[in-house]
Coordinates of C-alpha atoms and ligand atoms in Angstrom, one line a residue:
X1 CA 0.0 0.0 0.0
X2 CA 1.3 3.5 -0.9
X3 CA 1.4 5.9 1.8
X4 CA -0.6 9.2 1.1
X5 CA 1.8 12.3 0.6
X6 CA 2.4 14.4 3.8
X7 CA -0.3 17.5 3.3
X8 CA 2.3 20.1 3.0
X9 CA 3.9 22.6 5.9
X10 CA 2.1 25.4 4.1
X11 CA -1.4 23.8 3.7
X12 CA -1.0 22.8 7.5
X13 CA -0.5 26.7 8.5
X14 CA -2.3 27.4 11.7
X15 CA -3.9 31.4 12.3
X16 CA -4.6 33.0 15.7
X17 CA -2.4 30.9 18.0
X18 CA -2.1 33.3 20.8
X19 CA 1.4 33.7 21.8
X20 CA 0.2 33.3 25.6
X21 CA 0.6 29.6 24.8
X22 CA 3.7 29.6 23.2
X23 CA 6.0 31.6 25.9
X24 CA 6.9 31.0 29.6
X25 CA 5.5 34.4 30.7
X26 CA 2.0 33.9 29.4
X27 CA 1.6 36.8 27.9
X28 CA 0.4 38.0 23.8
X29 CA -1.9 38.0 21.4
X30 CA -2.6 36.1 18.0
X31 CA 0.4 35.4 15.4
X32 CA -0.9 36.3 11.5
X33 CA 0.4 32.7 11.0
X34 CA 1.8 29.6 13.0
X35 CA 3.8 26.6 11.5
X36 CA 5.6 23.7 13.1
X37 CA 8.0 22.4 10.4
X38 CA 9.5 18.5 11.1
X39 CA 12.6 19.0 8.6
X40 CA 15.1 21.4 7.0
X41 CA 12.9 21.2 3.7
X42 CA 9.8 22.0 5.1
X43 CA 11.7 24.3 6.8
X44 CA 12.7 25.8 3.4
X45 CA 9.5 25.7 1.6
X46 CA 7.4 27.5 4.8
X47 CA 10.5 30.5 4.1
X48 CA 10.0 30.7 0.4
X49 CA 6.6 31.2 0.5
X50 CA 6.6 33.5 3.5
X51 CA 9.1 35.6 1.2
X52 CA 6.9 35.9 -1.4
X53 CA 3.6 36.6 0.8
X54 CA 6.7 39.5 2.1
X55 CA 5.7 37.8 5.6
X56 CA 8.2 38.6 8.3
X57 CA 9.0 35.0 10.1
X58 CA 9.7 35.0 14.2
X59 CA 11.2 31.5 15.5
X60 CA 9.9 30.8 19.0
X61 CA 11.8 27.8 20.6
X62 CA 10.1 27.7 24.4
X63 CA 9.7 31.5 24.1
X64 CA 11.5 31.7 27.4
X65 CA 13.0 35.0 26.6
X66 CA 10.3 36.5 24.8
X67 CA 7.7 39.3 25.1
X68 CA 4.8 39.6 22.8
X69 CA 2.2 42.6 22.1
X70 CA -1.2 42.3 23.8
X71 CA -3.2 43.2 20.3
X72 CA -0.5 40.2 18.2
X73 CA 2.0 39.8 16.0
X74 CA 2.1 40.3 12.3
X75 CA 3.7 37.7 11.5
X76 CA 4.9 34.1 10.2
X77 CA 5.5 32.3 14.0
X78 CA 7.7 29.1 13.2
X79 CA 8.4 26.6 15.9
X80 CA 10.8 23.6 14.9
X81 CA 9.5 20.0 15.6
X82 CA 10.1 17.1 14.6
X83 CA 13.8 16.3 13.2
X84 CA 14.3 19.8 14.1
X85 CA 13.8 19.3 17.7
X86 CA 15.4 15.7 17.8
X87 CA 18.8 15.4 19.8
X88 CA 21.7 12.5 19.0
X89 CA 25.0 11.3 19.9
X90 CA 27.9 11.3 17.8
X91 CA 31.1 10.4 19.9
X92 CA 31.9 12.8 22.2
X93 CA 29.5 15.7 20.1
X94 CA 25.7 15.9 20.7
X95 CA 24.1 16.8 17.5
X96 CA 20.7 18.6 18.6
X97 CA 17.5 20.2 16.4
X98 CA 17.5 24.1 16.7
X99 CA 13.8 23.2 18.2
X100 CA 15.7 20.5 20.6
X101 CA 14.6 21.8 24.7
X102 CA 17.9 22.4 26.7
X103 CA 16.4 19.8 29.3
X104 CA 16.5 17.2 26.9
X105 CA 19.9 17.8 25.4
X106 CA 21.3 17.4 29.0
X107 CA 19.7 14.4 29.8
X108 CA 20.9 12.8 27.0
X109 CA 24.7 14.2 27.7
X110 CA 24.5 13.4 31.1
X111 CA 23.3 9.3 29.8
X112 CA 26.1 9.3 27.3
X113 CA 28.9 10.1 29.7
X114 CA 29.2 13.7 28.5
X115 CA 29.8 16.6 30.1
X116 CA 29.8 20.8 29.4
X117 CA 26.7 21.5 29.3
X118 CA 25.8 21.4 33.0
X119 CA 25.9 25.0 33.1
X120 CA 22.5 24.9 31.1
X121 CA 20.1 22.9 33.5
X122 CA 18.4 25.7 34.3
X123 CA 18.1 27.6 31.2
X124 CA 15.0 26.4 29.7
X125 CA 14.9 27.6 26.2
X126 CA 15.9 25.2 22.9
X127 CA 19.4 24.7 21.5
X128 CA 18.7 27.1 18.4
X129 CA 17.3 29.9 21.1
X130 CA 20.8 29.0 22.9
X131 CA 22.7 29.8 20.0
X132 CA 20.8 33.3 19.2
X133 CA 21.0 34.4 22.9
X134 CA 24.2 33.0 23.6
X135 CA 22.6 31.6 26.5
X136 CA 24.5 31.6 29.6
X137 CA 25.2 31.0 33.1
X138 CA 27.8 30.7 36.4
X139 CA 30.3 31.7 34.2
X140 CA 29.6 30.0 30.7
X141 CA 27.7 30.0 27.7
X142 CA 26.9 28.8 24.6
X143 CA 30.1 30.3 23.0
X144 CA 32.0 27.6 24.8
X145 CA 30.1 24.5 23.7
X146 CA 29.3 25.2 20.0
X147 CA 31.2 23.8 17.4
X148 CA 28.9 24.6 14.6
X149 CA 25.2 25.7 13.7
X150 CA 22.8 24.7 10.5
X151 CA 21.4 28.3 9.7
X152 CA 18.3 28.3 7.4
X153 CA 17.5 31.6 5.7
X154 CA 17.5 34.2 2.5
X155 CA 20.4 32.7 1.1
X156 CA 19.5 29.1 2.1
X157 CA 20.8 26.6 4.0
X158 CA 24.5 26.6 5.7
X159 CA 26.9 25.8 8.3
X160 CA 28.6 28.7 10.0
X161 CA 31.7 27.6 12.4
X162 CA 31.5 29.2 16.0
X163 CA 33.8 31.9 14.9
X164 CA 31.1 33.0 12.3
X165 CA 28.5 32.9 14.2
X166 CA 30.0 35.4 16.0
X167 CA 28.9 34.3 20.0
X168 CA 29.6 37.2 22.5
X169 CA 26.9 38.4 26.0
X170 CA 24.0 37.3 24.8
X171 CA 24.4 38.4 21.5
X172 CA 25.2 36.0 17.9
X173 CA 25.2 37.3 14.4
X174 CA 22.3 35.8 13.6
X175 CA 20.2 38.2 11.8
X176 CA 16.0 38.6 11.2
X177 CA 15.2 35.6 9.5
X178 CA 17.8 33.6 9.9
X179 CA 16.8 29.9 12.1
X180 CA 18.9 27.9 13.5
X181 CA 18.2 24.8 12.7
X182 CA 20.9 21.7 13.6
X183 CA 23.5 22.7 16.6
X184 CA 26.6 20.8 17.1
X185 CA 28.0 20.9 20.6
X186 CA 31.8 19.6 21.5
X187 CA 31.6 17.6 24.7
X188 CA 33.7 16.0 26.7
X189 CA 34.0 12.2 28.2
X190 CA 32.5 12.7 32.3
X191 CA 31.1 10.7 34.7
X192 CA 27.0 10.8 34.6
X193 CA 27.0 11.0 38.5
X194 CA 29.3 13.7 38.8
X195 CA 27.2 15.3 36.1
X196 CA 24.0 14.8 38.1
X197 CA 25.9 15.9 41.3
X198 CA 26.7 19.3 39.4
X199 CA 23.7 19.8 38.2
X200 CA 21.7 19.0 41.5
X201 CA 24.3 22.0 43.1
X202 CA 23.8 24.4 40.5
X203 CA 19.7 24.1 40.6
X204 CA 20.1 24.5 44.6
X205 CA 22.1 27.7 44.0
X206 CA 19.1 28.9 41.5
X207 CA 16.2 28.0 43.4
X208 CA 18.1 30.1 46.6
X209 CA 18.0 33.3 44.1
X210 CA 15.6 33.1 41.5
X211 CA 11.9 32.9 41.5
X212 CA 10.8 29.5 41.0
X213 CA 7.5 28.1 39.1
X214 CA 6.5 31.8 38.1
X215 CA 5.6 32.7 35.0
X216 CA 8.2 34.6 33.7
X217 CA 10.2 35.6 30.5
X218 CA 14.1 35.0 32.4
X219 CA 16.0 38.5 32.3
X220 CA 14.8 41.4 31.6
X221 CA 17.9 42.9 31.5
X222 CA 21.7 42.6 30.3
X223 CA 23.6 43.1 33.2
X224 CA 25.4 47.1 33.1
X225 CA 29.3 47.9 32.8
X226 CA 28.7 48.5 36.0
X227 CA 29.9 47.0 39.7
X228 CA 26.8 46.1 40.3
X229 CA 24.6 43.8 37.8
X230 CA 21.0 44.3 37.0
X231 CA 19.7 42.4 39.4
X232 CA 21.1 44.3 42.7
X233 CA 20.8 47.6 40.9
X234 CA 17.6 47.2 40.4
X235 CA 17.1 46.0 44.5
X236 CA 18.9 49.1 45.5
X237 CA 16.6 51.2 43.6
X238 CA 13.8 49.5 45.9
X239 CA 11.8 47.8 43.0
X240 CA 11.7 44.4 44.3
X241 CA 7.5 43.2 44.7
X242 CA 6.6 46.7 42.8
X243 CA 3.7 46.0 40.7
X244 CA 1.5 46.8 37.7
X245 CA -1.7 45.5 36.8
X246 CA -0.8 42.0 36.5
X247 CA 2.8 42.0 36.4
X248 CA 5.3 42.9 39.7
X249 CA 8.8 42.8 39.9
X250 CA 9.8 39.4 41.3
X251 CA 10.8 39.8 45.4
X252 CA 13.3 37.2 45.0
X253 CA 15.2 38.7 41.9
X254 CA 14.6 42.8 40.7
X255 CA 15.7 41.5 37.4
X256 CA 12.9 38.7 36.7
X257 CA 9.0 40.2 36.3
X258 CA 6.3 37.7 37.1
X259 CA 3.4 37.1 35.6
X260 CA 1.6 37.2 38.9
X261 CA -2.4 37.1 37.4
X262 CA -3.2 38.0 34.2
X263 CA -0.9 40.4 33.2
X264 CA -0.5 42.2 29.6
X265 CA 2.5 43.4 28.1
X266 CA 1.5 46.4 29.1
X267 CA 2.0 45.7 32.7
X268 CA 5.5 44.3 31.8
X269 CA 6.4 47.2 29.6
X270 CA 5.6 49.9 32.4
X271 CA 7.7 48.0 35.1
X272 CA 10.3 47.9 32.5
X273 CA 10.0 51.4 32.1
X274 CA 10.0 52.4 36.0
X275 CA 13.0 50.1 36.4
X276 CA 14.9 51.9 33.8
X277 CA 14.3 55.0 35.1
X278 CA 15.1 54.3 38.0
X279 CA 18.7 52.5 37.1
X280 CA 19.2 56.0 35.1
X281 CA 19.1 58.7 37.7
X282 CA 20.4 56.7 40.7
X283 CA 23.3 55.7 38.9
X284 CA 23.0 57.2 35.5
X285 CA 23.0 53.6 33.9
X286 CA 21.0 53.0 31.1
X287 CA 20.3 49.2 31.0
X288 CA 20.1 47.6 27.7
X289 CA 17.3 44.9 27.2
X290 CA 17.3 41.4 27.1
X291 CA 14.0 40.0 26.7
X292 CA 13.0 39.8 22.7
X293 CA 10.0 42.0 22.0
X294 CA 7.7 41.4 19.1
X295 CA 5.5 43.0 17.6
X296 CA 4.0 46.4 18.0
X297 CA 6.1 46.7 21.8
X298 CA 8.7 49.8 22.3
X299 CA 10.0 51.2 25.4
X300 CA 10.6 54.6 26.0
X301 CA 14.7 56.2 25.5
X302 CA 16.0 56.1 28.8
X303 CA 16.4 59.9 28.3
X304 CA 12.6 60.6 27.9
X305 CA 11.3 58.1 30.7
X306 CA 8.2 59.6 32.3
Ligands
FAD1 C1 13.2 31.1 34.6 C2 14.1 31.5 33.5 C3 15.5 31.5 33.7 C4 16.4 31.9 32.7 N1 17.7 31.9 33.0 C5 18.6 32.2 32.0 C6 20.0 32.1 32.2 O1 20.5 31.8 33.3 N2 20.8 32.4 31.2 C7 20.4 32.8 30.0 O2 21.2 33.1 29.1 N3 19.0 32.9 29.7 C8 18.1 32.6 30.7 N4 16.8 32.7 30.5 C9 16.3 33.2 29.2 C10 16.1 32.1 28.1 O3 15.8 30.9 28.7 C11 17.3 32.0 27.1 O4 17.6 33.2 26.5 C12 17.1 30.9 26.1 O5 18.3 30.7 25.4 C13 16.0 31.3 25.1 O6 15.7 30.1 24.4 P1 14.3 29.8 23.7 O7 14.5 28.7 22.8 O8 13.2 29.8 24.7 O9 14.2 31.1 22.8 P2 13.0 32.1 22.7 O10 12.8 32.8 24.0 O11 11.8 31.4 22.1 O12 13.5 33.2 21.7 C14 14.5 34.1 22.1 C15 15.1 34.7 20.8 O13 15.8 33.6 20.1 C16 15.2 33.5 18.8 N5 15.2 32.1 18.5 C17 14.7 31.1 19.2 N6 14.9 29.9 18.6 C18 15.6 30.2 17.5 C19 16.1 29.4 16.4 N7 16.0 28.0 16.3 N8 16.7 30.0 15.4 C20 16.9 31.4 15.4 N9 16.4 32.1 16.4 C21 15.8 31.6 17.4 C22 13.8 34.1 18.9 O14 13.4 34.5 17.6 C23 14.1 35.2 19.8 O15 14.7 36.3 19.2 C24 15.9 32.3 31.5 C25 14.5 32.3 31.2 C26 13.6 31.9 32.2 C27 12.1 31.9 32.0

Protein backbone atom coordinates (compact mmCIF):
# COMPACT_ATOMS: atom_id res chain seq x y z
CA UNK A 1 0.00 0.00 0.00
CA UNK A 2 1.33 3.47 -0.88
CA UNK A 3 1.37 5.87 1.81
CA UNK A 4 -0.57 9.20 1.08
CA UNK A 5 1.75 12.26 0.59
CA UNK A 6 2.44 14.45 3.78
CA UNK A 7 -0.31 17.49 3.26
CA UNK A 8 2.34 20.08 3.00
CA UNK A 9 3.90 22.58 5.95
CA UNK A 10 2.09 25.38 4.12
CA UNK A 11 -1.36 23.82 3.73
CA UNK A 12 -1.01 22.82 7.55
CA UNK A 13 -0.45 26.71 8.54
CA UNK A 14 -2.28 27.39 11.73
CA UNK A 15 -3.92 31.40 12.28
CA UNK A 16 -4.62 33.00 15.71
CA UNK A 17 -2.43 30.89 18.03
CA UNK A 18 -2.05 33.33 20.78
CA UNK A 19 1.44 33.73 21.80
CA UNK A 20 0.23 33.31 25.60
CA UNK A 21 0.61 29.63 24.84
CA UNK A 22 3.72 29.62 23.24
CA UNK A 23 5.96 31.58 25.86
CA UNK A 24 6.88 30.95 29.64
CA UNK A 25 5.53 34.45 30.74
CA UNK A 26 1.96 33.92 29.38
CA UNK A 27 1.65 36.77 27.88
CA UNK A 28 0.43 38.01 23.82
CA UNK A 29 -1.95 38.05 21.38
CA UNK A 30 -2.63 36.14 17.99
CA UNK A 31 0.36 35.38 15.38
CA UNK A 32 -0.91 36.32 11.53
CA UNK A 33 0.40 32.70 11.00
CA UNK A 34 1.76 29.56 13.05
CA UNK A 35 3.82 26.63 11.51
CA UNK A 36 5.58 23.71 13.15
CA UNK A 37 8.04 22.43 10.37
CA UNK A 38 9.53 18.50 11.08
CA UNK A 39 12.55 19.04 8.59
CA UNK A 40 15.15 21.42 6.96
CA UNK A 41 12.92 21.16 3.67
CA UNK A 42 9.80 21.98 5.08
CA UNK A 43 11.74 24.29 6.80
CA UNK A 44 12.65 25.81 3.38
CA UNK A 45 9.49 25.69 1.60
CA UNK A 46 7.37 27.54 4.83
CA UNK A 47 10.46 30.51 4.14
CA UNK A 48 9.97 30.66 0.40
CA UNK A 49 6.56 31.19 0.49
CA UNK A 50 6.58 33.53 3.48
CA UNK A 51 9.06 35.62 1.19
CA UNK A 52 6.87 35.95 -1.38
CA UNK A 53 3.64 36.62 0.83
CA UNK A 54 6.72 39.55 2.09
CA UNK A 55 5.72 37.77 5.63
CA UNK A 56 8.19 38.56 8.35
CA UNK A 57 8.99 35.04 10.08
CA UNK A 58 9.65 35.02 14.23
CA UNK A 59 11.22 31.48 15.49
CA UNK A 60 9.92 30.78 19.03
CA UNK A 61 11.81 27.84 20.59
CA UNK A 62 10.09 27.66 24.37
CA UNK A 63 9.66 31.54 24.10
CA UNK A 64 11.50 31.69 27.35
CA UNK A 65 13.04 35.04 26.59
CA UNK A 66 10.26 36.48 24.79
CA UNK A 67 7.74 39.30 25.06
CA UNK A 68 4.76 39.60 22.82
CA UNK A 69 2.15 42.58 22.07
CA UNK A 70 -1.21 42.27 23.79
CA UNK A 71 -3.18 43.22 20.28
CA UNK A 72 -0.49 40.16 18.23
CA UNK A 73 2.04 39.83 15.95
CA UNK A 74 2.10 40.34 12.30
CA UNK A 75 3.74 37.65 11.47
CA UNK A 76 4.85 34.12 10.23
CA UNK A 77 5.47 32.31 13.98
CA UNK A 78 7.73 29.06 13.17
CA UNK A 79 8.42 26.60 15.94
CA UNK A 80 10.78 23.60 14.90
CA UNK A 81 9.48 20.05 15.58
CA UNK A 82 10.14 17.06 14.57
CA UNK A 83 13.77 16.27 13.24
CA UNK A 84 14.30 19.84 14.06
CA UNK A 85 13.79 19.35 17.71
CA UNK A 86 15.39 15.69 17.84
CA UNK A 87 18.83 15.37 19.80
CA UNK A 88 21.67 12.54 19.03
CA UNK A 89 25.01 11.26 19.90
CA UNK A 90 27.90 11.30 17.82
CA UNK A 91 31.11 10.43 19.87
CA UNK A 92 31.92 12.77 22.17
CA UNK A 93 29.54 15.70 20.08
CA UNK A 94 25.74 15.89 20.69
CA UNK A 95 24.06 16.78 17.52
CA UNK A 96 20.68 18.65 18.57
CA UNK A 97 17.47 20.16 16.40
CA UNK A 98 17.46 24.12 16.69
CA UNK A 99 13.83 23.17 18.20
CA UNK A 100 15.68 20.52 20.61
CA UNK A 101 14.65 21.80 24.72
CA UNK A 102 17.95 22.40 26.71
CA UNK A 103 16.39 19.77 29.34
CA UNK A 104 16.45 17.22 26.90
CA UNK A 105 19.88 17.77 25.41
CA UNK A 106 21.33 17.43 28.99
CA UNK A 107 19.66 14.41 29.82
CA UNK A 108 20.90 12.81 27.01
CA UNK A 109 24.66 14.21 27.67
CA UNK A 110 24.54 13.37 31.10
CA UNK A 111 23.30 9.32 29.78
CA UNK A 112 26.14 9.26 27.27
CA UNK A 113 28.90 10.13 29.67
CA UNK A 114 29.23 13.72 28.49
CA UNK A 115 29.78 16.61 30.12
CA UNK A 116 29.79 20.85 29.45
CA UNK A 117 26.72 21.51 29.32
CA UNK A 118 25.77 21.37 32.96
CA UNK A 119 25.92 24.96 33.07
CA UNK A 120 22.49 24.86 31.09
CA UNK A 121 20.11 22.86 33.47
CA UNK A 122 18.39 25.74 34.32
CA UNK A 123 18.07 27.56 31.17
CA UNK A 124 15.00 26.44 29.72
CA UNK A 125 14.95 27.59 26.15
CA UNK A 126 15.91 25.22 22.90
CA UNK A 127 19.42 24.70 21.47
CA UNK A 128 18.68 27.11 18.45
CA UNK A 129 17.32 29.94 21.06
CA UNK A 130 20.76 28.97 22.92
CA UNK A 131 22.70 29.84 19.97
CA UNK A 132 20.81 33.33 19.24
CA UNK A 133 20.96 34.44 22.90
CA UNK A 134 24.16 33.03 23.65
CA UNK A 135 22.62 31.58 26.53
CA UNK A 136 24.47 31.64 29.56
CA UNK A 137 25.20 30.99 33.08
CA UNK A 138 27.82 30.69 36.38
CA UNK A 139 30.35 31.73 34.16
CA UNK A 140 29.59 30.05 30.73
CA UNK A 141 27.73 30.03 27.67
CA UNK A 142 26.88 28.82 24.61
CA UNK A 143 30.11 30.30 23.00
CA UNK A 144 32.01 27.59 24.81
CA UNK A 145 30.12 24.47 23.74
CA UNK A 146 29.32 25.21 20.01
CA UNK A 147 31.20 23.76 17.36
CA UNK A 148 28.94 24.64 14.57
CA UNK A 149 25.18 25.66 13.70
CA UNK A 150 22.79 24.67 10.47
CA UNK A 151 21.35 28.34 9.68
CA UNK A 152 18.33 28.25 7.35
CA UNK A 153 17.49 31.61 5.71
CA UNK A 154 17.51 34.21 2.52
CA UNK A 155 20.42 32.68 1.06
CA UNK A 156 19.51 29.12 2.07
CA UNK A 157 20.83 26.62 4.01
CA UNK A 158 24.53 26.63 5.67
CA UNK A 159 26.95 25.83 8.28
CA UNK A 160 28.55 28.66 10.03
CA UNK A 161 31.68 27.64 12.36
CA UNK A 162 31.48 29.18 15.97
CA UNK A 163 33.80 31.88 14.91
CA UNK A 164 31.12 32.99 12.31
CA UNK A 165 28.47 32.86 14.23
CA UNK A 166 30.04 35.44 15.99
CA UNK A 167 28.92 34.34 19.99
CA UNK A 168 29.56 37.17 22.49
CA UNK A 169 26.94 38.43 26.03
CA UNK A 170 23.98 37.32 24.80
CA UNK A 171 24.44 38.40 21.47
CA UNK A 172 25.21 35.99 17.91
CA UNK A 173 25.25 37.33 14.40
CA UNK A 174 22.26 35.85 13.58
CA UNK A 175 20.18 38.20 11.77
CA UNK A 176 15.97 38.64 11.25
CA UNK A 177 15.19 35.64 9.52
CA UNK A 178 17.76 33.62 9.86
CA UNK A 179 16.78 29.90 12.06
CA UNK A 180 18.90 27.87 13.53
CA UNK A 181 18.18 24.78 12.67
CA UNK A 182 20.89 21.66 13.59
CA UNK A 183 23.54 22.66 16.61
CA UNK A 184 26.57 20.76 17.15
CA UNK A 185 28.03 20.88 20.58
CA UNK A 186 31.77 19.59 21.46
CA UNK A 187 31.61 17.58 24.66
CA UNK A 188 33.74 16.04 26.70
CA UNK A 189 34.03 12.21 28.19
CA UNK A 190 32.53 12.73 32.28
CA UNK A 191 31.10 10.67 34.74
CA UNK A 192 26.96 10.82 34.65
CA UNK A 193 26.98 11.03 38.50
CA UNK A 194 29.29 13.66 38.80
CA UNK A 195 27.15 15.31 36.07
CA UNK A 196 24.04 14.83 38.08
CA UNK A 197 25.91 15.88 41.28
CA UNK A 198 26.71 19.31 39.38
CA UNK A 199 23.68 19.81 38.15
CA UNK A 200 21.68 18.97 41.46
CA UNK A 201 24.33 22.02 43.08
CA UNK A 202 23.80 24.37 40.50
CA UNK A 203 19.66 24.05 40.57
CA UNK A 204 20.09 24.53 44.63
CA UNK A 205 22.12 27.66 43.95
CA UNK A 206 19.11 28.93 41.46
CA UNK A 207 16.16 28.01 43.38
CA UNK A 208 18.06 30.12 46.57
CA UNK A 209 18.00 33.25 44.06
CA UNK A 210 15.56 33.08 41.52
CA UNK A 211 11.90 32.88 41.46
CA UNK A 212 10.85 29.47 41.05
CA UNK A 213 7.46 28.10 39.12
CA UNK A 214 6.50 31.77 38.11
CA UNK A 215 5.56 32.66 34.99
CA UNK A 216 8.21 34.58 33.75
CA UNK A 217 10.20 35.59 30.51
CA UNK A 218 14.05 35.00 32.38
CA UNK A 219 16.03 38.48 32.35
CA UNK A 220 14.81 41.44 31.63
CA UNK A 221 17.89 42.86 31.51
CA UNK A 222 21.65 42.61 30.35
CA UNK A 223 23.63 43.12 33.21
CA UNK A 224 25.39 47.14 33.05
CA UNK A 225 29.30 47.88 32.80
CA UNK A 226 28.66 48.45 35.99
CA UNK A 227 29.92 47.04 39.70
CA UNK A 228 26.78 46.11 40.27
CA UNK A 229 24.60 43.77 37.82
CA UNK A 230 21.04 44.33 37.03
CA UNK A 231 19.74 42.44 39.40
CA UNK A 232 21.09 44.34 42.72
CA UNK A 233 20.84 47.59 40.93
CA UNK A 234 17.59 47.19 40.43
CA UNK A 235 17.14 45.96 44.48
CA UNK A 236 18.87 49.08 45.48
CA UNK A 237 16.59 51.22 43.60
CA UNK A 238 13.84 49.54 45.87
CA UNK A 239 11.84 47.77 43.05
CA UNK A 240 11.66 44.37 44.26
CA UNK A 241 7.49 43.22 44.70
CA UNK A 242 6.59 46.67 42.77
CA UNK A 243 3.71 45.98 40.70
CA UNK A 244 1.46 46.84 37.73
CA UNK A 245 -1.66 45.47 36.76
CA UNK A 246 -0.76 42.02 36.52
CA UNK A 247 2.84 41.98 36.37
CA UNK A 248 5.25 42.87 39.67
CA UNK A 249 8.80 42.81 39.86
CA UNK A 250 9.77 39.44 41.26
CA UNK A 251 10.77 39.75 45.40
CA UNK A 252 13.33 37.15 44.97
CA UNK A 253 15.24 38.72 41.89
CA UNK A 254 14.58 42.76 40.71
CA UNK A 255 15.69 41.45 37.39
CA UNK A 256 12.91 38.75 36.66
CA UNK A 257 8.96 40.21 36.25
CA UNK A 258 6.28 37.72 37.10
CA UNK A 259 3.39 37.12 35.64
CA UNK A 260 1.58 37.17 38.85
CA UNK A 261 -2.36 37.05 37.44
CA UNK A 262 -3.18 37.98 34.22
CA UNK A 263 -0.88 40.41 33.16
CA UNK A 264 -0.54 42.20 29.59
CA UNK A 265 2.49 43.38 28.08
CA UNK A 266 1.47 46.43 29.12
CA UNK A 267 2.01 45.73 32.72
CA UNK A 268 5.48 44.35 31.81
CA UNK A 269 6.41 47.21 29.61
CA UNK A 270 5.56 49.89 32.44
CA UNK A 271 7.74 47.98 35.09
CA UNK A 272 10.28 47.93 32.48
CA UNK A 273 9.98 51.43 32.08
CA UNK A 274 10.00 52.44 36.01
CA UNK A 275 12.99 50.10 36.43
CA UNK A 276 14.90 51.94 33.76
CA UNK A 277 14.27 55.04 35.14
CA UNK A 278 15.14 54.33 38.05
CA UNK A 279 18.72 52.54 37.05
CA UNK A 280 19.15 56.02 35.15
CA UNK A 281 19.07 58.69 37.70
CA UNK A 282 20.36 56.65 40.73
CA UNK A 283 23.30 55.75 38.87
CA UNK A 284 23.04 57.19 35.47
CA UNK A 285 23.03 53.59 33.91
CA UNK A 286 20.95 52.96 31.09
CA UNK A 287 20.26 49.21 31.01
CA UNK A 288 20.07 47.63 27.65
CA UNK A 289 17.29 44.93 27.22
CA UNK A 290 17.27 41.37 27.11
CA UNK A 291 14.03 39.95 26.68
CA UNK A 292 12.98 39.79 22.67
CA UNK A 293 10.04 41.99 22.01
CA UNK A 294 7.66 41.40 19.10
CA UNK A 295 5.52 42.97 17.59
CA UNK A 296 3.99 46.37 18.03
CA UNK A 297 6.07 46.75 21.83
CA UNK A 298 8.70 49.75 22.26
CA UNK A 299 10.02 51.23 25.37
CA UNK A 300 10.62 54.57 26.00
CA UNK A 301 14.70 56.20 25.48
CA UNK A 302 16.05 56.14 28.78
CA UNK A 303 16.45 59.89 28.34
CA UNK A 304 12.65 60.59 27.91
CA UNK A 305 11.34 58.12 30.69
CA UNK A 306 8.23 59.56 32.30
C1 LIG B 1 13.19 31.15 34.61
C2 LIG B 1 14.13 31.55 33.51
C3 LIG B 1 15.50 31.52 33.74
C4 LIG B 1 16.39 31.89 32.73
N1 LIG B 1 17.72 31.87 32.99
C5 LIG B 1 18.59 32.17 31.99
C6 LIG B 1 20.01 32.10 32.22
O1 LIG B 1 20.48 31.75 33.29
N2 LIG B 1 20.83 32.42 31.19
C7 LIG B 1 20.36 32.79 29.97
O2 LIG B 1 21.16 33.06 29.06
N3 LIG B 1 19.03 32.89 29.72
C8 LIG B 1 18.14 32.58 30.71
N4 LIG B 1 16.80 32.66 30.46
C9 LIG B 1 16.34 33.19 29.16
C10 LIG B 1 16.12 32.13 28.08
O3 LIG B 1 15.84 30.86 28.66
C11 LIG B 1 17.32 32.03 27.15
O4 LIG B 1 17.58 33.24 26.48
C12 LIG B 1 17.12 30.93 26.11
O5 LIG B 1 18.31 30.67 25.43
C13 LIG B 1 16.03 31.29 25.08
O6 LIG B 1 15.74 30.11 24.37
P1 LIG B 1 14.34 29.85 23.69
O7 LIG B 1 14.54 28.67 22.84
O8 LIG B 1 13.25 29.78 24.71
O9 LIG B 1 14.20 31.14 22.80
P2 LIG B 1 12.95 32.12 22.71
O10 LIG B 1 12.78 32.77 24.04
O11 LIG B 1 11.82 31.41 22.12
O12 LIG B 1 13.52 33.18 21.70
C14 LIG B 1 14.54 34.09 22.07
C15 LIG B 1 15.14 34.68 20.80
O13 LIG B 1 15.80 33.65 20.09
C16 LIG B 1 15.22 33.50 18.78
N5 LIG B 1 15.20 32.06 18.48
C17 LIG B 1 14.66 31.05 19.19
N6 LIG B 1 14.88 29.89 18.58
C18 LIG B 1 15.58 30.15 17.47
C19 LIG B 1 16.09 29.37 16.40
N7 LIG B 1 15.96 28.04 16.34
N8 LIG B 1 16.74 30.00 15.40
C20 LIG B 1 16.91 31.36 15.40
N9 LIG B 1 16.43 32.15 16.37
C21 LIG B 1 15.79 31.55 17.40
C22 LIG B 1 13.83 34.09 18.89
O14 LIG B 1 13.36 34.53 17.62
C23 LIG B 1 14.08 35.24 19.84
O15 LIG B 1 14.67 36.33 19.15
C24 LIG B 1 15.89 32.29 31.47
C25 LIG B 1 14.50 32.31 31.23
C26 LIG B 1 13.63 31.93 32.24
C27 LIG B 1 12.15 31.93 31.97
Amino acid sequence: MTSLPQADIVARLESDVPLARLTTVGIGGPARGFARPDTVAELEQLLAWARDQALPVVVVGLGSNVLAADSGVDVLVVRLSGLLASVEIDGSRLVAGGGAPNAVCLHRARAAGLGGMEFACAIPGTAGGGVRMNAGAYGRDWSDIVEKALIVGRAGAAWHSRDELDLGYRHSALTAGDVVARVVFQLVPRDSAEIRRDVAELNTRRKATQPINRRTFGSVFKNPDHALGAGPMLDACGLKGHAAGGARISPRHANFIENVDGATASDALELMSEARKRAFEQYGVVLEREVELLGDLELPPAGELP
